[in-house]
CSV table of C-alpha atoms and ligand atoms in Angstrom, one decimal:
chain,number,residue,atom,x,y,z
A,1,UNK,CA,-33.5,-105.4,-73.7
A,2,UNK,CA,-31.1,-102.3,-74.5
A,3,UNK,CA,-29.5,-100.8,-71.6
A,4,UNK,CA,-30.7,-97.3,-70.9
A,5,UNK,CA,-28.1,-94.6,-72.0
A,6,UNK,CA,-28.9,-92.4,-68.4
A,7,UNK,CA,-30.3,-94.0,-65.5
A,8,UNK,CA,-31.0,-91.7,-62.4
A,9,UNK,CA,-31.6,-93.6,-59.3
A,10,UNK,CA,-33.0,-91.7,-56.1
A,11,UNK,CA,-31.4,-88.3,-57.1
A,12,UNK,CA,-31.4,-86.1,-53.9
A,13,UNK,CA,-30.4,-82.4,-54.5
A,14,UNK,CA,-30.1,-79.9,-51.4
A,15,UNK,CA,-29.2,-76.6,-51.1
A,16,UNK,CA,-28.0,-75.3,-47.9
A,17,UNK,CA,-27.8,-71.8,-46.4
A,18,UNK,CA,-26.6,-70.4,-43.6
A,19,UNK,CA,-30.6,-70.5,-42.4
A,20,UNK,CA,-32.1,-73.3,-44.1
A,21,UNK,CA,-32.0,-76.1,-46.3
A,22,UNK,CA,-33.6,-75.8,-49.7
A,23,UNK,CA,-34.3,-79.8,-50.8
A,24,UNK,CA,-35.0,-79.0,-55.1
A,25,UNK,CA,-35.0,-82.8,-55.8
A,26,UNK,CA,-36.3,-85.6,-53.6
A,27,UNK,CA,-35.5,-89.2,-54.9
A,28,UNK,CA,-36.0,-88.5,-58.4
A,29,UNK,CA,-35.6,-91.6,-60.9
A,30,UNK,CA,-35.9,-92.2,-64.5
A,31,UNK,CA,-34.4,-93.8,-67.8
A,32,UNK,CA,-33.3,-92.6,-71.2
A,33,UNK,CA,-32.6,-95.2,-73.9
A,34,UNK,CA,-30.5,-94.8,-77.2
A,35,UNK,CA,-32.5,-92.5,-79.8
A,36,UNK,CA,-35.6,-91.9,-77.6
A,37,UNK,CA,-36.6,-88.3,-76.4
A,38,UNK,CA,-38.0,-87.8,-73.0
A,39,UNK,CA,-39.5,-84.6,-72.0
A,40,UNK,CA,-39.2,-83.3,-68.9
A,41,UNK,CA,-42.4,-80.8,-67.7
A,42,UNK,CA,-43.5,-78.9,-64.6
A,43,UNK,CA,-43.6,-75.7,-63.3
A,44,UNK,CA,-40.8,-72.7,-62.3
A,45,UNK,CA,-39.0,-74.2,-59.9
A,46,UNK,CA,-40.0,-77.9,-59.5
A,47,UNK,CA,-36.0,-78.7,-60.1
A,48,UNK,CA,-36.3,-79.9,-64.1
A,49,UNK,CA,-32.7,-77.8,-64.4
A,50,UNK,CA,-31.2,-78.9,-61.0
A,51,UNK,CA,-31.9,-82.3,-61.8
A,52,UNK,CA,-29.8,-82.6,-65.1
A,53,UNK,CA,-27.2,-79.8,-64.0
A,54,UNK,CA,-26.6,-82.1,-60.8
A,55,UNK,CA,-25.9,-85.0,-62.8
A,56,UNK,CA,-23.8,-82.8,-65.2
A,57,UNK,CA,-22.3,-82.3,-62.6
A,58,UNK,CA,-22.6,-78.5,-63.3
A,59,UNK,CA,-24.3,-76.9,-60.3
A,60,UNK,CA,-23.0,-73.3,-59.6
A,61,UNK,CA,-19.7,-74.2,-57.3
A,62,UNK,CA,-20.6,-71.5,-54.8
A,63,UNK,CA,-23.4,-73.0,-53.6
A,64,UNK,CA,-23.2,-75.3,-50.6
A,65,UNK,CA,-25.2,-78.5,-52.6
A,66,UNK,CA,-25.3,-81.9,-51.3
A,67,UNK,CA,-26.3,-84.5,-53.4
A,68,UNK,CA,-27.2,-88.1,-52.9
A,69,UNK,CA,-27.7,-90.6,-55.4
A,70,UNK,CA,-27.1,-92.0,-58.5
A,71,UNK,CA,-27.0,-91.0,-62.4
A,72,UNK,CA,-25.3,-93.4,-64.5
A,73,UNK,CA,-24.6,-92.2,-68.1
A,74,UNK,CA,-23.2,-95.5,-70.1
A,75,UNK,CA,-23.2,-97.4,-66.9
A,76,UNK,CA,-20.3,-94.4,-65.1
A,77,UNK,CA,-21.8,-92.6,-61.8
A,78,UNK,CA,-21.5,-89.1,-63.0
A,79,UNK,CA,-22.1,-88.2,-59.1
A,80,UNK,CA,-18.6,-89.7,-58.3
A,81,UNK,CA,-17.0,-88.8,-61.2
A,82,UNK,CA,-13.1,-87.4,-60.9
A,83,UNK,CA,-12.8,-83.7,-62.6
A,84,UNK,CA,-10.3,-85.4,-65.5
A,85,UNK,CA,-13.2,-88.1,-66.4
A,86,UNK,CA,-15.9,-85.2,-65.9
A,87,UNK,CA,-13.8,-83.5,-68.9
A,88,UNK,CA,-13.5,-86.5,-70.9
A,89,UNK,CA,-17.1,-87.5,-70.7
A,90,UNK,CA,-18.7,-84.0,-71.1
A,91,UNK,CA,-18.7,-83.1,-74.5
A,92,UNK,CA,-18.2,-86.7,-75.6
A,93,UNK,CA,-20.9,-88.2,-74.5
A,94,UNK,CA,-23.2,-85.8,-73.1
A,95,UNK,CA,-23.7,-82.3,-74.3
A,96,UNK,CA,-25.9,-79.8,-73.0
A,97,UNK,CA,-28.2,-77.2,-75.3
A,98,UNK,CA,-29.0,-74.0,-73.0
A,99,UNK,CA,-31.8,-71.8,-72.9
A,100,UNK,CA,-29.6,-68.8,-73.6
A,101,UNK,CA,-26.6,-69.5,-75.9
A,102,UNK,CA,-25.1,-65.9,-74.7
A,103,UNK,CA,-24.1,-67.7,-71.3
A,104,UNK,CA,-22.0,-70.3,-73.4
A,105,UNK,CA,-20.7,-68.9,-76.3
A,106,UNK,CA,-17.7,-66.4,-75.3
A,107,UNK,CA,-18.1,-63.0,-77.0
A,108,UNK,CA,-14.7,-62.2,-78.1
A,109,UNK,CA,-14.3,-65.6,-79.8
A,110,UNK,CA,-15.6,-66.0,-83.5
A,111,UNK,CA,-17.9,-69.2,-84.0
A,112,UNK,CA,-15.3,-71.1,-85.8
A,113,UNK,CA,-12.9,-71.2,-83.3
A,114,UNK,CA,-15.2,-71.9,-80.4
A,115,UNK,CA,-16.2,-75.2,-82.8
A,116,UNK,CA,-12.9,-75.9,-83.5
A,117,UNK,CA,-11.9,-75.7,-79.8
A,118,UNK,CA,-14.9,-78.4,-79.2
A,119,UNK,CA,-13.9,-80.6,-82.0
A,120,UNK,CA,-10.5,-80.6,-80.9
A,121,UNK,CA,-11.1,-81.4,-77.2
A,122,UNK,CA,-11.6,-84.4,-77.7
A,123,UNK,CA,-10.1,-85.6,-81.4
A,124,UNK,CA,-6.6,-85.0,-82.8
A,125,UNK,CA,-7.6,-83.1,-86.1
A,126,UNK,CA,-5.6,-81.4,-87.9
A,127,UNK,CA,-6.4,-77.9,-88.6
A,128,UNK,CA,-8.1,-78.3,-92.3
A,129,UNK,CA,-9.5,-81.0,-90.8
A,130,UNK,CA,-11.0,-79.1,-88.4
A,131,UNK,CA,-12.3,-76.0,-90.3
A,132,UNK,CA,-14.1,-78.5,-92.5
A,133,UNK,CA,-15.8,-80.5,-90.0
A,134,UNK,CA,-16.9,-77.0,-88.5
A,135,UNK,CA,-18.1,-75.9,-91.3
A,136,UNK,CA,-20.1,-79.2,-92.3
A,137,UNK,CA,-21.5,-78.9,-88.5
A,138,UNK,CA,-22.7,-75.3,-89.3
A,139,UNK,CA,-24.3,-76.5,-93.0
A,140,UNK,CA,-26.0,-79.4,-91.2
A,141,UNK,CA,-27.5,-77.0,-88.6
A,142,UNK,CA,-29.0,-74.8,-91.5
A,143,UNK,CA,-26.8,-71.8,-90.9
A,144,UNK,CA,-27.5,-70.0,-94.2
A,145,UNK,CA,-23.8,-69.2,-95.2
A,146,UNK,CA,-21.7,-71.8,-93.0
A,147,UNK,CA,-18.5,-70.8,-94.1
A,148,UNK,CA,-19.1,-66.7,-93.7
A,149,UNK,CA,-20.7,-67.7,-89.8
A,150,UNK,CA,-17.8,-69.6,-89.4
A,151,UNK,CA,-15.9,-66.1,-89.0
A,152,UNK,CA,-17.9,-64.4,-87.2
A,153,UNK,CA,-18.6,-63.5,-84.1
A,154,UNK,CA,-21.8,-64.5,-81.5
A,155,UNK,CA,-23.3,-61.2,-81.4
A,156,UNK,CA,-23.1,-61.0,-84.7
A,157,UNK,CA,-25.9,-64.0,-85.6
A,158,UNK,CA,-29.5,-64.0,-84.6
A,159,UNK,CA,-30.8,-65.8,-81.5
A,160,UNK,CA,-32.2,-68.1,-83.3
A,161,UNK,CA,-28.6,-68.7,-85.3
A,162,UNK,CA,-26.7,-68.7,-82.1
A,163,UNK,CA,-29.2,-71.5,-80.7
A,164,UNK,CA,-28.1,-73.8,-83.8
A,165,UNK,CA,-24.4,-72.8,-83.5
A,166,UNK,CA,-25.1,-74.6,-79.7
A,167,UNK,CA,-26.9,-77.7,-81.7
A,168,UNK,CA,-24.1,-77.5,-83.9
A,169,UNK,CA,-21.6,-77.5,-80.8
A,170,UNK,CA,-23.6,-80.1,-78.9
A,171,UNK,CA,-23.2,-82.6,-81.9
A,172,UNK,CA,-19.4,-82.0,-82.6
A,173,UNK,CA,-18.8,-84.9,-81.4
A,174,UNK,CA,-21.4,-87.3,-81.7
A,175,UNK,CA,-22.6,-87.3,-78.0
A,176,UNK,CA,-24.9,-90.2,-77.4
A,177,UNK,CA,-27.2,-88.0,-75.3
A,178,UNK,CA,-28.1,-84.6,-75.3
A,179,UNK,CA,-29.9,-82.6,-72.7
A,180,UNK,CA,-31.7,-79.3,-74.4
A,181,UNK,CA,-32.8,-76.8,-71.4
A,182,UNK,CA,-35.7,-74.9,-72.7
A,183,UNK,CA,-34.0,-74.7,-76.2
A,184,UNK,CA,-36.7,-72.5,-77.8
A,185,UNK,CA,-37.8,-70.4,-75.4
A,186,UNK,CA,-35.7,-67.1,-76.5
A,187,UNK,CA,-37.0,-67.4,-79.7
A,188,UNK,CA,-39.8,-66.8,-81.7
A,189,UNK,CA,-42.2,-69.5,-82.8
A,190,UNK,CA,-41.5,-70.3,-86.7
A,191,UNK,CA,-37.7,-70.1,-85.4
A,192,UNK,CA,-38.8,-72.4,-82.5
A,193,UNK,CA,-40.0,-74.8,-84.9
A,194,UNK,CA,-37.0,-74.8,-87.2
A,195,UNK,CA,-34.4,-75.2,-84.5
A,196,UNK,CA,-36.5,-78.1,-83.0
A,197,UNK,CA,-36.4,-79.6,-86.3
A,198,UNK,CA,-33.0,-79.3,-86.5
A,199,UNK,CA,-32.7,-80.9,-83.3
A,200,UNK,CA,-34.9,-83.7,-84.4
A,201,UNK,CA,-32.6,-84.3,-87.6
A,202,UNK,CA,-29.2,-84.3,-85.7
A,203,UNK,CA,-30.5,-86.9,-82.9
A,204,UNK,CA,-32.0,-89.1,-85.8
A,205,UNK,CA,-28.2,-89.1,-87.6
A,206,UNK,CA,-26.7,-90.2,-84.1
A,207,UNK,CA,-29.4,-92.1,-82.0
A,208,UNK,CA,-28.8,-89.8,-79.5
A,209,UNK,CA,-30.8,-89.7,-76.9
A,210,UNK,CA,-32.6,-86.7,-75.8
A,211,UNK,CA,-33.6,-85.1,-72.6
A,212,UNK,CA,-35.9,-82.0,-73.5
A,213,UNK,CA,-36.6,-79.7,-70.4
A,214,UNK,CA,-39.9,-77.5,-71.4
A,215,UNK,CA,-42.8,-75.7,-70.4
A,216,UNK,CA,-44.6,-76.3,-73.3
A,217,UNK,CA,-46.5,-78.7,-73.3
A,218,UNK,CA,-47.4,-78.5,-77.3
A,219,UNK,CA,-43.4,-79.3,-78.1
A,220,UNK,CA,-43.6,-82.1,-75.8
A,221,UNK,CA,-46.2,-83.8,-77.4
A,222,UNK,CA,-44.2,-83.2,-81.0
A,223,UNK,CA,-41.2,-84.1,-79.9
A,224,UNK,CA,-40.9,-86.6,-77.3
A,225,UNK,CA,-41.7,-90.6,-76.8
A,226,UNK,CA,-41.8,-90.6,-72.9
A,227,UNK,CA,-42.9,-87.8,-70.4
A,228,UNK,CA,-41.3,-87.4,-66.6
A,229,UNK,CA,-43.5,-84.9,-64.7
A,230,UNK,CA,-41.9,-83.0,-62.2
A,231,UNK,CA,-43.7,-80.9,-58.8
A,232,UNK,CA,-41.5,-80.1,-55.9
A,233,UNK,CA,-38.8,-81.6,-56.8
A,234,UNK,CA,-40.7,-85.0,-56.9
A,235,UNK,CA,-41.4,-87.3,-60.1
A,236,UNK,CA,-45.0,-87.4,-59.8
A,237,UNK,CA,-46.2,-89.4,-62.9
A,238,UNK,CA,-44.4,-90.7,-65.8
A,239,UNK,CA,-44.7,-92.5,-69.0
A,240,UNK,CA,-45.4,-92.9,-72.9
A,241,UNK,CA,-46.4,-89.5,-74.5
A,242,UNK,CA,-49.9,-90.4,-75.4
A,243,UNK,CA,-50.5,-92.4,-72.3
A,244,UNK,CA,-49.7,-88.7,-70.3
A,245,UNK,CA,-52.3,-86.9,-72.3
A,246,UNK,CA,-54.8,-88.8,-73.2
A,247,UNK,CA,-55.0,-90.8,-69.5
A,248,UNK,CA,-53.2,-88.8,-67.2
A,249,UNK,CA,-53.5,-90.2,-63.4
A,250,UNK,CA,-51.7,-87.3,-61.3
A,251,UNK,CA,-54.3,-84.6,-60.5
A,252,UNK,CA,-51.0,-82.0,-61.4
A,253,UNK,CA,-50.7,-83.6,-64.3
A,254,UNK,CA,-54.7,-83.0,-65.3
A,255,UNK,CA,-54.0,-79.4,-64.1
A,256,UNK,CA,-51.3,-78.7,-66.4
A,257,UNK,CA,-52.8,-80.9,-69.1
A,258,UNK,CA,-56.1,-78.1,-68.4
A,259,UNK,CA,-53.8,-75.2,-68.2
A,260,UNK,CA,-53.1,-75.4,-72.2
A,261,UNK,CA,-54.1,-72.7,-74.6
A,262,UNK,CA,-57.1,-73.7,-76.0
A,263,UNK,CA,-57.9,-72.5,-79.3
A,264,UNK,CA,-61.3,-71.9,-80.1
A,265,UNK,CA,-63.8,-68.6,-79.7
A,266,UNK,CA,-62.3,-65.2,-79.4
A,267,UNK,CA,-59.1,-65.7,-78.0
A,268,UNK,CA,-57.0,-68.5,-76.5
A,269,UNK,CA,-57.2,-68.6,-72.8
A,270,UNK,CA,-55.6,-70.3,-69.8
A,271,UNK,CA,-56.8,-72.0,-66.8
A,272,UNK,CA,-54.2,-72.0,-64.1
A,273,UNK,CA,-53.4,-74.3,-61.8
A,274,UNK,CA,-54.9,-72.9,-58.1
A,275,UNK,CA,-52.6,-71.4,-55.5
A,276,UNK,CA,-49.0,-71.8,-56.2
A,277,UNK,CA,-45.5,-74.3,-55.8
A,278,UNK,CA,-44.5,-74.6,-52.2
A,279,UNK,CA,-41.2,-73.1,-50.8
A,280,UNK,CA,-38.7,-75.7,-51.1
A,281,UNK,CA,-37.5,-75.2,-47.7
A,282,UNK,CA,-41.0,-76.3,-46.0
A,283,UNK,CA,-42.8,-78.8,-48.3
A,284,UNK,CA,-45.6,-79.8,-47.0
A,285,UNK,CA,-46.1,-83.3,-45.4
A,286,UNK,CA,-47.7,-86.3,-47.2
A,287,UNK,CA,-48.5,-85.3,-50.8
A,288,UNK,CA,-46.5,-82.2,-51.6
A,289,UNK,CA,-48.9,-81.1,-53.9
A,290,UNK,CA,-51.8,-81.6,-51.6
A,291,UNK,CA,-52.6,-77.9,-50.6
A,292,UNK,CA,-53.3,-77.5,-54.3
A,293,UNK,CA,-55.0,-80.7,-55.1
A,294,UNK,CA,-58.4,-80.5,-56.2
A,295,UNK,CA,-59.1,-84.5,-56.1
A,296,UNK,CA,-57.8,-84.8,-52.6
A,297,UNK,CA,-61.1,-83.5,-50.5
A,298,UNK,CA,-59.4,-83.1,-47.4
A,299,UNK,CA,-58.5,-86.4,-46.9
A,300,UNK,CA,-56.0,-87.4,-44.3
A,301,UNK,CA,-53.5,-89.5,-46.1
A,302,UNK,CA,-52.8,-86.9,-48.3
A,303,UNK,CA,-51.4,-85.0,-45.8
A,304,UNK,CA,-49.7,-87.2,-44.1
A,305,UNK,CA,-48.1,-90.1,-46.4
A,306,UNK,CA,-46.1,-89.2,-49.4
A,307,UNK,CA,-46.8,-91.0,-52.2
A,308,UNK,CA,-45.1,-93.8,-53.9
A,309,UNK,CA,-44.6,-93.3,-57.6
A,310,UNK,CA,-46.5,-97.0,-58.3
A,311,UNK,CA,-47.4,-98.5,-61.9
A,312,UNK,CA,-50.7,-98.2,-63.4
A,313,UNK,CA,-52.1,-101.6,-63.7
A,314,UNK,CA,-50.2,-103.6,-66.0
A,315,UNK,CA,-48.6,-101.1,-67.9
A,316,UNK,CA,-45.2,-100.7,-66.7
A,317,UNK,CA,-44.0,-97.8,-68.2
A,318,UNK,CA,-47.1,-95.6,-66.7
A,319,UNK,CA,-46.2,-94.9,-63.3
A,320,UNK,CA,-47.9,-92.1,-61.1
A,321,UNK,CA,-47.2,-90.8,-57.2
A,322,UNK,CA,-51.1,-90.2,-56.3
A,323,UNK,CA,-52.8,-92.1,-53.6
A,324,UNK,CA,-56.0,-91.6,-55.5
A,325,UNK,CA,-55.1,-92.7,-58.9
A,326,UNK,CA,-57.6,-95.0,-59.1
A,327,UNK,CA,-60.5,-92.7,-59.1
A,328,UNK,CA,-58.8,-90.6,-62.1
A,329,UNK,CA,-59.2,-94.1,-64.3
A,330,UNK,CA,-62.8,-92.3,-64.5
A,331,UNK,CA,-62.5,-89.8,-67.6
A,332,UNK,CA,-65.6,-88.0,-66.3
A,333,UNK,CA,-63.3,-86.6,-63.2
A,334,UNK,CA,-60.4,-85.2,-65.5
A,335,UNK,CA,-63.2,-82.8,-66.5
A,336,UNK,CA,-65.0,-82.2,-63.3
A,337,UNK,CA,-61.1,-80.9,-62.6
A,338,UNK,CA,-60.5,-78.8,-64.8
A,339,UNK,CA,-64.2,-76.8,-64.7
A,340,UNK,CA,-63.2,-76.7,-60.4
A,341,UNK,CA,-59.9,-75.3,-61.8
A,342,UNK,CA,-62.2,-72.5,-63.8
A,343,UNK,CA,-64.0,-71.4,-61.3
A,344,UNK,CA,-61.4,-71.3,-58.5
B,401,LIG,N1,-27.8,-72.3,-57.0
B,401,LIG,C1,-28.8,-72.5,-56.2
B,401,LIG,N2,-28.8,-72.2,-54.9
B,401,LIG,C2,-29.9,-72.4,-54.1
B,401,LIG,N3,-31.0,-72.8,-54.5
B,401,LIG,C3,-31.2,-73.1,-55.8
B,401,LIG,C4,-30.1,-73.0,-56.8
B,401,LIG,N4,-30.5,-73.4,-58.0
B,401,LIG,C5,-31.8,-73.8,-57.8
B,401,LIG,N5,-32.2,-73.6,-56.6
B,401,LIG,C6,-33.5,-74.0,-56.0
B,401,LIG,O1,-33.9,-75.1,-56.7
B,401,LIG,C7,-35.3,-74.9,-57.2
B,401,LIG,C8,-35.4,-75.7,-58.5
B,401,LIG,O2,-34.7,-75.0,-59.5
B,401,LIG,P1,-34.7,-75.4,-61.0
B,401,LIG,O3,-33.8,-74.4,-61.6
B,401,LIG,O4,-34.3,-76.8,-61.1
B,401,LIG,O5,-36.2,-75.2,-61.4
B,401,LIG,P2,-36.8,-75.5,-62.9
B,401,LIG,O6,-37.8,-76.6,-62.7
B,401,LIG,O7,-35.7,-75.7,-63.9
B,401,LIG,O8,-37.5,-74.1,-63.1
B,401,LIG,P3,-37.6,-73.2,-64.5
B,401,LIG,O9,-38.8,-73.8,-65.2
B,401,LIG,O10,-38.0,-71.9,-63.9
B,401,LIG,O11,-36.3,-73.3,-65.2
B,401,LIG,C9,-35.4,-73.4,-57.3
B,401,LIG,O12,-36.7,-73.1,-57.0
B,401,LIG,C10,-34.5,-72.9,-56.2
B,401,LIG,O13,-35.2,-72.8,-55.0
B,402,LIG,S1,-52.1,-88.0,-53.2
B,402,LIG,FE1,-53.9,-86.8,-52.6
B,402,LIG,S2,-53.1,-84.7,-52.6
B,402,LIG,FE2,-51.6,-85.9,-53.7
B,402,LIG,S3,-52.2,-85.8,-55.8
B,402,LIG,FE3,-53.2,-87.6,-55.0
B,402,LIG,S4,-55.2,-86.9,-54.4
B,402,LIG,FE4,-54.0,-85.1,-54.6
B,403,LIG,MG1,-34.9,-74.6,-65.4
């Protein structure tokens, strides 16, 4: 079997203050092979970013973060990773895509030279070398005139441009994973859809693997083979794509399944899911998600045990952190959920 490209083993993020402790990912664990995509989904706030900027090792430096755990990209602990071999690695064989290319691109720097200063991080090229390579990148990202953008500067190319300079960026050097943070969500939809094609094409050329952090829920089902669902900084069910919407077996998971747009009469409308996510610093006992659990009736062991995140049955890949995830085998209660969701 091929070794997984990432493997995050118990990931433990906390922030502290001067008052409290602010835990943004409990014990989080999950895979990502060569070539497969793996969206990650939950609300504001259930630590999708944390979790990938912790193993980036890329958390703001002023904050007071403790972390505990593993993530092992190509079999190195990124957690214990010295600054030099943090440098070496990042770029090389992870890149990250942002949600806002403003916060990575420097302003005073035209767009070749920030390529060229990727490229040559990590290659000795020489300088036609270099300008050629750029300007291939640029083409292969769709930039309309790669050799004009090549000159210019950031402010001077559309968001949707800018996001594909970062593709381009991300792919200078063949990375063999790439983690895209809400890639689209600056842009407008037809660009959405070109940029994720673009993204789609590039990690086809490298077998890259890809980590695609999203609230929609529509580019999740395009795009990726395997879903991790995040709440609270908790995993709470994850597997194959179809398996997560056509079976789901967390009652989250049914509410954000239910919370889609769905097209049809007059308008397209949403059905949220009730109350809203805990404070980080005082999750509640047992299930964290049991003050907003419609399945969970009251009963006592969801308040007072946390959940394992346990396969379904025989299939391996499907896992889900629900005492009760039995019951949701039963189609019949996915629906009787979302209609309680209605009227709530
Ligand atoms: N630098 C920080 N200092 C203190 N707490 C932080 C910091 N960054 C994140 N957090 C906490 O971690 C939680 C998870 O944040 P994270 O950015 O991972 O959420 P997210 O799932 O990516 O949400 P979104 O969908 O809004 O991007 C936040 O709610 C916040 O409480
Ligand atoms: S364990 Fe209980 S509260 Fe948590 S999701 Fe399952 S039914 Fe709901
Ligand atoms: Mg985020």
């Amino acid at each position: 079997m091929t070794e997984p490209l990432l493997s995050i083993e118990d990931l433990t993020v906390t922030f502290r203050t001067r008052s409290e402790s602010v835990r943004a990912v409990d014990g989080v664990s999950f895979e990502v092979y060569p070539g497969e995509t793996v969206g990650v989904v939950g609300e504001s706030g259930s630590g999708k970013s944390v979790t990938m900027l912790s193993m980036l090792r890329l958390l703001p430096r002023t904050s007071r973060v403790i972390t505990s755990g593993r993530a092992l990209l190509n079999g190195k602990d990124m957690l214990r990773a010295s600054r030099r071999e943090l440098r070496r690695i990042r770029g090389r064989e992870v890149a990250l895509i942002p949600q806002d290319p403003m916060t990575c691109l420097d302003p005073v720097l035209r767009i070749g030279g920030q390529l060229g200063e990727a490229l040559r991080a990590h290659s000795s090229v020489s300088r036609d070398e270099q300008r050629k390579r750029a300007v291939e990148l640029l083409a292969s990202v769709g930039l309309p005139q790669p050799d004009r953008q090549y000159g210019q500067f950031p402010h001077e190319l559309s968001g949707g441009m800018r996001q594909r300079v970062m593709i381009a960026m991300g792919m200078a050097n063949n990375p063999s994973l790439l983690i895209a943070d809400e890639p689209t969500t600056a842009l407008d939809v037809t660009i959405q859809a070109q940029v994720m094609d673009i993204l789609r094409e590039a990690q086809a050329e490298t077998q890259a693997g890809l980590v695609l952090i999203t609230h929609d829920l529509g580019l999740i089902a395009e795009m990726a083979d395997r879903v991790v669902v995040m709440y609270a900084g908790h995993v709470v069910e994850t597997g194959e794509v179809n398996a997560i919407f056509a079976k789901p077996r967390h009652p989250y998971t049914v509410g954000l399944l239910g919370s889609l747009p769905q097209t049809g009469g007059d308008q397209d409308w949403l059905r949220p899911i009730p109350g809203s996510p805990p404070d980080l610093a005082r999750i509640p006992t047992g299930c964290p998600f049991h003050p907003r659990c419609l399945h969970s009736h009251g009963r006592e062991i969801c308040r007072t045990q946390l959940p394992q995140l346990t396969p379904i049955g025989s299939d391996s890949t499907h896992r889900t952190a629900c005492h009760f995830s039995d019951e949701l085998a039963d189609e019949s209660i996915h629906g009787l959920l979302t209609v309680a969701q209605e009227i709530q």
